[in-house]
Amino acid sequence: MDFTYCGKISKKDVGQKVTINGWVKKNRKLGSLIFLDIADRYGVVQVIVNEQNAHFNEIYNLTRESVVRIEGVVNERKNANANLSTGEVEIALTTFHLYNKADVVPMIVEDKTDALEDARLKYRYLDLRRPCMQNKMIFRSKFINALRNYLLGREFLEIETPNLSKATPEGARDYLVPTRVKANHFYALPQSPQIYKQLLMVAGMNRYFQIARCFRDEDLRADRQPEFTQLDMEMSFTDESTIMNIVEKMLQHAFKETLNKDISIPFEIMSYDKAINEYGSDKPDLRYDLKLQSASSFFQTTNFNVIKQIIQNNQALKYIIVPDVLIAKKEIETLRKYAKDNKAYDLMYITYDQKIMDGSIKNNIELPIIEQIFKANNTTRGTLLMVGGQLNVVNQALGAVRNELGTMLNLKDPNTYRFVWINDWPLFEYSEEEQKYQAAHHPFTSPSLDSINTFDQDMAHAKARAYDIVMNGFEIGGGSIRITDQAIQNRMFKAIGLNEQEINNKFGFMLNAFKYGVPPHGGIALGLDRVVMLLTDAKSIRDVIAFPKNSHGIDLMMDTPSAVNEKELSDLFLKIK
């Protein structure tokens, strides 16, 4: 059946008979006329029904969100609506067909809705009818396809890998899937296609990518879901610079195709240590400055006992200076909470203007010292924020303060995109919960050339050939050059506490494959949900996923997870404990 999309009716159709299909968005009677707004995902068009029309009474009783087919003649509107793409025309109805009459909807199905998030998730099919949500889904589709088309044009193969896989230690809990095929044994849903894509390199595929579904049983937050989508990539005979170059050009292409924005490449490269020490974060937002700086040299002769003790104990003392802004006490209290929530004892502060000080330490600190700090920062007015203590705590606390300052002072321009690669990552991180070192990324990440001989003896200082890509303060992807030497891979497994039997049970198939000729290779994965969230200015990745779970991992629409009956459990050799 031929028809025209609602949002594509225009002045070129004036005088033509058209058929449209869509949902009733408005139904209002003015005198002897009914005005309908009919919508599909392409837009809205106005339809006029004269009281002489045989369908007049039926249409008068139509509820919003009813689904209809309308035939009519396109006329030019006397009073154009500049807010609609179809605002210069309207359709004079001749023939009408009701596909389905809708009940009264439980939420307003418009950009501005009255529904809270739980209601939006419960009635997600209605939420997705809202134009703002449809635009996010449309953008997501276009952006992913722009990435796909770029890679297909550069010798990459798109290859699917299994969702029923093997439980392996990759940093988060696995979702386990019982099976009646083998009693008391389980599949695992993949946290990523990591092992499969490395085996594809062993198989000689050279360049692989996949729009991959991944599953992790971990605590949720605004930008995390139990299942998510990533662009997974792997290349043979490559190195860090080649991978970075391809990713940069791919993103440049996708931004131009979908946003018509030019992003400059190459992106900045910053070491992990520099990011932590200057920005207090391994995902620094470079849209604004406000770097963390050492204050110790300024306070060598201070009489302020708190700072004197910090320096005598060889602890860190660092500050952020906000030039030309005297931050109000109410906002300072917000910043203090961020510092304390990140383990700082307190946030010391001084406002300084024309040699006049105010703030929490104004009666303890020497004016000449404050003058020196402001002079060193080429400013005579502003706010000084300072934290002392263990270096990692100081960096973390001031990093959180810096991030909140960016929001508080409106420094995070949503129309600016700043990318940075973070490299020279630690190979291991220490788990306080398990009281041992574990792989910072995953156990297939190659140690750096400088760490190759000592990484399993000096785990605190071992570095990795790993790299993350950061955009506007969010990590949007990460990857590494992989271990391809079986001896080094065994050392890595043993370093994270796996014995020979565990290594063989979990990774024996992989190590066996590596005996038969493995090329040097590396790759990266980009978190597509997070990227689309940032590019559509969404508040959460839930807004850019068609059917997400809530913050507790519950699908309110399907009411899952849900119970199953005894027969199903029995078939899987399971009992409820």
Tab-separated table of N, CA and C in Angstrom, residues 306-375:
chain	number	residue	atom	x	y	z
A	306	VAL	N	48.685	22.925	60.914
A	306	VAL	CA	48.093	21.866	60.094
A	306	VAL	C	48.943	21.625	58.855
A	307	ILE	N	49.299	22.705	58.159
A	307	ILE	CA	50.098	22.568	56.938
A	307	ILE	C	51.538	22.199	57.278
A	308	LYS	N	52.060	22.761	58.370
A	308	LYS	CA	53.437	22.447	58.782
A	308	LYS	C	53.589	20.949	59.027
A	309	GLN	N	52.581	20.349	59.656
A	309	GLN	CA	52.645	18.907	59.951
A	309	GLN	C	52.566	18.086	58.660
A	310	ILE	N	51.742	18.511	57.722
A	310	ILE	CA	51.637	17.818	56.431
A	310	ILE	C	53.002	17.787	55.748
A	311	ILE	N	53.686	18.923	55.749
A	311	ILE	CA	54.995	19.015	55.078
A	311	ILE	C	56.042	18.213	55.843
A	312	GLN	N	56.035	18.293	57.171
A	312	GLN	CA	57.014	17.543	57.970
A	312	GLN	C	56.842	16.035	57.806
A	313	ASN	N	55.619	15.589	57.539
A	313	ASN	CA	55.345	14.159	57.350
A	313	ASN	C	55.522	13.713	55.901
A	314	ASN	N	56.078	14.608	55.083
A	314	ASN	CA	56.313	14.324	53.655
A	314	ASN	C	55.032	13.903	52.934
A	315	GLN	N	53.914	14.479	53.356
A	315	GLN	CA	52.658	14.234	52.676
A	315	GLN	C	52.450	15.273	51.574
A	316	ALA	N	51.443	15.041	50.768
A	316	ALA	CA	51.166	15.933	49.644
A	316	ALA	C	50.325	17.121	50.094
A	317	LEU	N	50.576	18.266	49.496
A	317	LEU	CA	49.763	19.464	49.689
A	317	LEU	C	49.549	20.073	48.311
A	318	LYS	N	48.317	20.032	47.827
A	318	LYS	CA	48.047	20.485	46.465
A	318	LYS	C	46.851	21.435	46.451
A	319	TYR	N	46.796	22.243	45.385
A	319	TYR	CA	45.742	23.248	45.326
A	319	TYR	C	45.215	23.398	43.901
A	320	ILE	N	44.010	23.957	43.834
A	320	ILE	CA	43.436	24.455	42.585
A	320	ILE	C	43.187	25.941	42.789
A	321	ILE	N	43.551	26.743	41.822
A	321	ILE	CA	43.248	28.166	41.909
A	321	ILE	C	42.229	28.505	40.833
A	322	VAL	N	41.170	29.190	41.234
A	322	VAL	CA	40.120	29.618	40.315
A	322	VAL	C	40.286	31.121	40.111
A	323	PRO	N	40.889	31.554	39.012
A	323	PRO	CA	41.172	32.977	38.837
A	323	PRO	C	39.904	33.801	38.624
A	324	ASP	N	39.896	35.004	39.226
A	324	ASP	CA	38.853	36.017	38.994
A	324	ASP	C	37.469	35.609	39.480
A	325	VAL	N	37.377	34.551	40.267
A	325	VAL	CA	36.075	34.124	40.790
A	325	VAL	C	36.178	33.968	42.311
A	326	LEU	N	35.342	34.722	43.037
A	326	LEU	CA	35.264	34.575	44.485
A	326	LEU	C	34.076	33.665	44.786
A	327	ILE	N	34.379	32.414	45.035
A	327	ILE	CA	33.310	31.423	45.209
A	327	ILE	C	32.590	31.663	46.525
A	328	ALA	N	31.248	31.697	46.479
A	328	ALA	CA	30.434	31.963	47.662
A	328	ALA	C	30.532	30.803	48.652
A	329	LYS	N	30.264	31.109	49.929
A	329	LYS	CA	30.391	30.114	50.989
A	329	LYS	C	29.461	28.916	50.778
A	330	LYS	N	28.254	29.176	50.263
A	330	LYS	CA	27.313	28.087	50.020
A	330	LYS	C	27.880	27.096	49.001
A	331	GLU	N	28.508	27.609	47.958
A	331	GLU	CA	29.101	26.739	46.941
A	331	GLU	C	30.356	26.056	47.472
A	332	ILE	N	31.085	26.761	48.338
A	332	ILE	CA	32.260	26.149	48.980
A	332	ILE	C	31.836	24.927	49.788
A	333	GLU	N	30.712	25.005	50.473
A	333	GLU	CA	30.241	23.873	51.276
A	333	GLU	C	29.939	22.660	50.385
A	334	THR	N	29.413	22.926	49.199
A	334	THR	CA	29.192	21.834	48.243
A	334	THR	C	30.516	21.199	47.854
A	335	LEU	N	31.515	22.033	47.579
A	335	LEU	CA	32.838	21.524	47.194
A	335	LEU	C	33.487	20.755	48.351
A	336	ARG	N	33.296	21.236	49.571
A	336	ARG	CA	33.860	20.539	50.735
A	336	ARG	C	33.273	19.132	50.855
A	337	LYS	N	31.969	19.019	50.570
A	337	LYS	CA	31.339	17.702	50.635
A	337	LYS	C	31.958	16.759	49.597
A	338	TYR	N	32.214	17.255	48.385
A	338	TYR	CA	32.849	16.419	47.368
A	338	TYR	C	34.234	15.975	47.829
A	339	ALA	N	34.983	16.882	48.455
A	339	ALA	CA	36.318	16.521	48.940
A	339	ALA	C	36.233	15.459	50.034
A	340	LYS	N	35.329	15.656	50.986
A	340	LYS	CA	35.209	14.703	52.097
A	340	LYS	C	34.666	13.354	51.633
A	341	ASP	N	33.739	13.382	50.682
A	341	ASP	CA	33.215	12.123	50.144
A	341	ASP	C	34.299	11.323	49.435
A	342	ASN	N	35.380	12.000	49.065
A	342	ASN	CA	36.505	11.333	48.404
A	342	ASN	C	37.706	11.220	49.332
A	343	LYS	N	37.397	11.070	50.647
A	343	LYS	CA	38.362	10.658	51.671
A	343	LYS	C	39.271	11.772	52.184
A	344	ALA	N	39.087	13.025	51.717
A	344	ALA	CA	39.890	14.121	52.264
A	344	ALA	C	39.422	14.455	53.663
A	345	TYR	N	40.348	14.877	54.524
A	345	TYR	CA	39.962	15.304	55.872
A	345	TYR	C	39.120	16.568	55.794
A	346	ASP	N	39.531	17.491	54.918
A	346	ASP	CA	38.770	18.720	54.715
A	346	ASP	C	39.296	19.424	53.466
A	347	LEU	N	38.552	20.427	53.037
A	347	LEU	CA	38.962	21.285	51.927
A	347	LEU	C	39.244	22.667	52.496
A	348	MET	N	40.511	23.063	52.502
A	348	MET	CA	40.883	24.406	52.946
A	348	MET	C	40.663	25.380	51.794
A	349	TYR	N	40.221	26.612	52.130
A	349	TYR	CA	40.005	27.564	51.037
A	349	TYR	C	40.262	28.994	51.489
A	350	ILE	N	40.641	29.791	50.502
A	350	ILE	CA	40.862	31.230	50.688
A	350	ILE	C	40.312	31.950	49.462
A	351	THR	N	39.519	32.996	49.695
A	351	THR	CA	39.206	33.926	48.601
A	351	THR	C	40.132	35.130	48.776
A	352	TYR	N	40.630	35.636	47.668
A	352	TYR	CA	41.674	36.676	47.703
A	352	TYR	C	41.339	37.744	46.683
A	353	ASP	N	41.281	39.004	47.155
A	353	ASP	CA	40.955	40.113	46.256
A	353	ASP	C	41.632	41.376	46.765
A	354	GLN	N	42.563	41.872	45.964
A	354	GLN	CA	43.280	43.108	46.317
A	354	GLN	C	43.883	43.022	47.726
A	355	LYS	N	44.597	41.920	47.967
A	355	LYS	CA	45.324	41.676	49.222
A	355	LYS	C	44.417	41.465	50.437
A	356	ILE	N	43.121	41.232	50.176
A	356	ILE	CA	42.200	40.938	51.264
A	356	ILE	C	41.814	39.471	51.192
A	357	MET	N	41.985	38.744	52.309
A	357	MET	CA	41.698	37.317	52.360
A	357	MET	C	40.419	37.049	53.136
A	358	ASP	N	39.726	35.994	52.728
A	358	ASP	CA	38.603	35.463	53.490
A	358	ASP	C	38.626	33.944	53.313
A	359	GLY	N	37.939	33.235	54.198
A	359	GLY	CA	37.902	31.792	54.031
A	359	GLY	C	38.216	31.037	55.301
A	360	SER	N	38.244	29.712	55.182
A	360	SER	CA	38.338	28.840	56.354
A	360	SER	C	39.670	28.948	57.085
A	361	ILE	N	40.738	29.369	56.391
A	361	ILE	CA	42.061	29.429	57.032
A	361	ILE	C	42.630	30.844	57.016
A	362	LYS	N	41.742	31.853	56.888
A	362	LYS	CA	42.226	33.237	56.770
A	362	LYS	C	42.966	33.701	58.022
A	363	ASN	N	42.597	33.158	59.197
A	363	ASN	CA	43.242	33.582	60.437
A	363	ASN	C	44.493	32.767	60.755
A	364	ASN	N	44.785	31.752	59.945
A	364	ASN	CA	45.927	30.873	60.215
A	364	ASN	C	47.052	31.051	59.202
A	365	ILE	N	46.704	31.531	58.032
A	365	ILE	CA	47.656	31.522	56.929
A	365	ILE	C	48.296	32.890	56.754
A	366	GLU	N	49.534	32.919	56.307
A	366	GLU	CA	50.247	34.176	56.131
A	366	GLU	C	49.911	34.806	54.777
A	367	LEU	N	49.569	36.099	54.794
A	367	LEU	CA	49.206	36.812	53.565
A	367	LEU	C	50.304	36.752	52.504
A	368	PRO	N	51.596	36.937	52.860
A	368	PRO	CA	52.639	36.889	51.813
A	368	PRO	C	52.676	35.566	51.050
A	369	ILE	N	52.351	34.457	51.737
A	369	ILE	CA	52.344	33.158	51.056
A	369	ILE	C	51.222	33.110	50.019
A	370	ILE	N	50.040	33.606	50.404
A	370	ILE	CA	48.914	33.630	49.469
A	370	ILE	C	49.225	34.547	48.296
A	371	GLU	N	49.871	35.659	48.570
A	371	GLU	CA	50.267	36.583	47.499
A	371	GLU	C	51.203	35.889	46.509
A	372	GLN	N	52.137	35.123	47.029
A	372	GLN	CA	53.079	34.406	46.157
A	372	GLN	C	52.354	33.398	45.259
A	373	ILE	N	51.393	32.673	45.829
A	373	ILE	CA	50.663	31.669	45.041
A	373	ILE	C	49.892	32.345	43.913
A	374	PHE	N	49.184	33.426	44.237
A	374	PHE	CA	48.401	34.108	43.193
A	374	PHE	C	49.312	34.749	42.154
A	375	LYS	N	50.441	35.294	42.593
A	375	LYS	CA	51.393	35.873	41.641
A	375	LYS	C	51.940	34.803	40.696
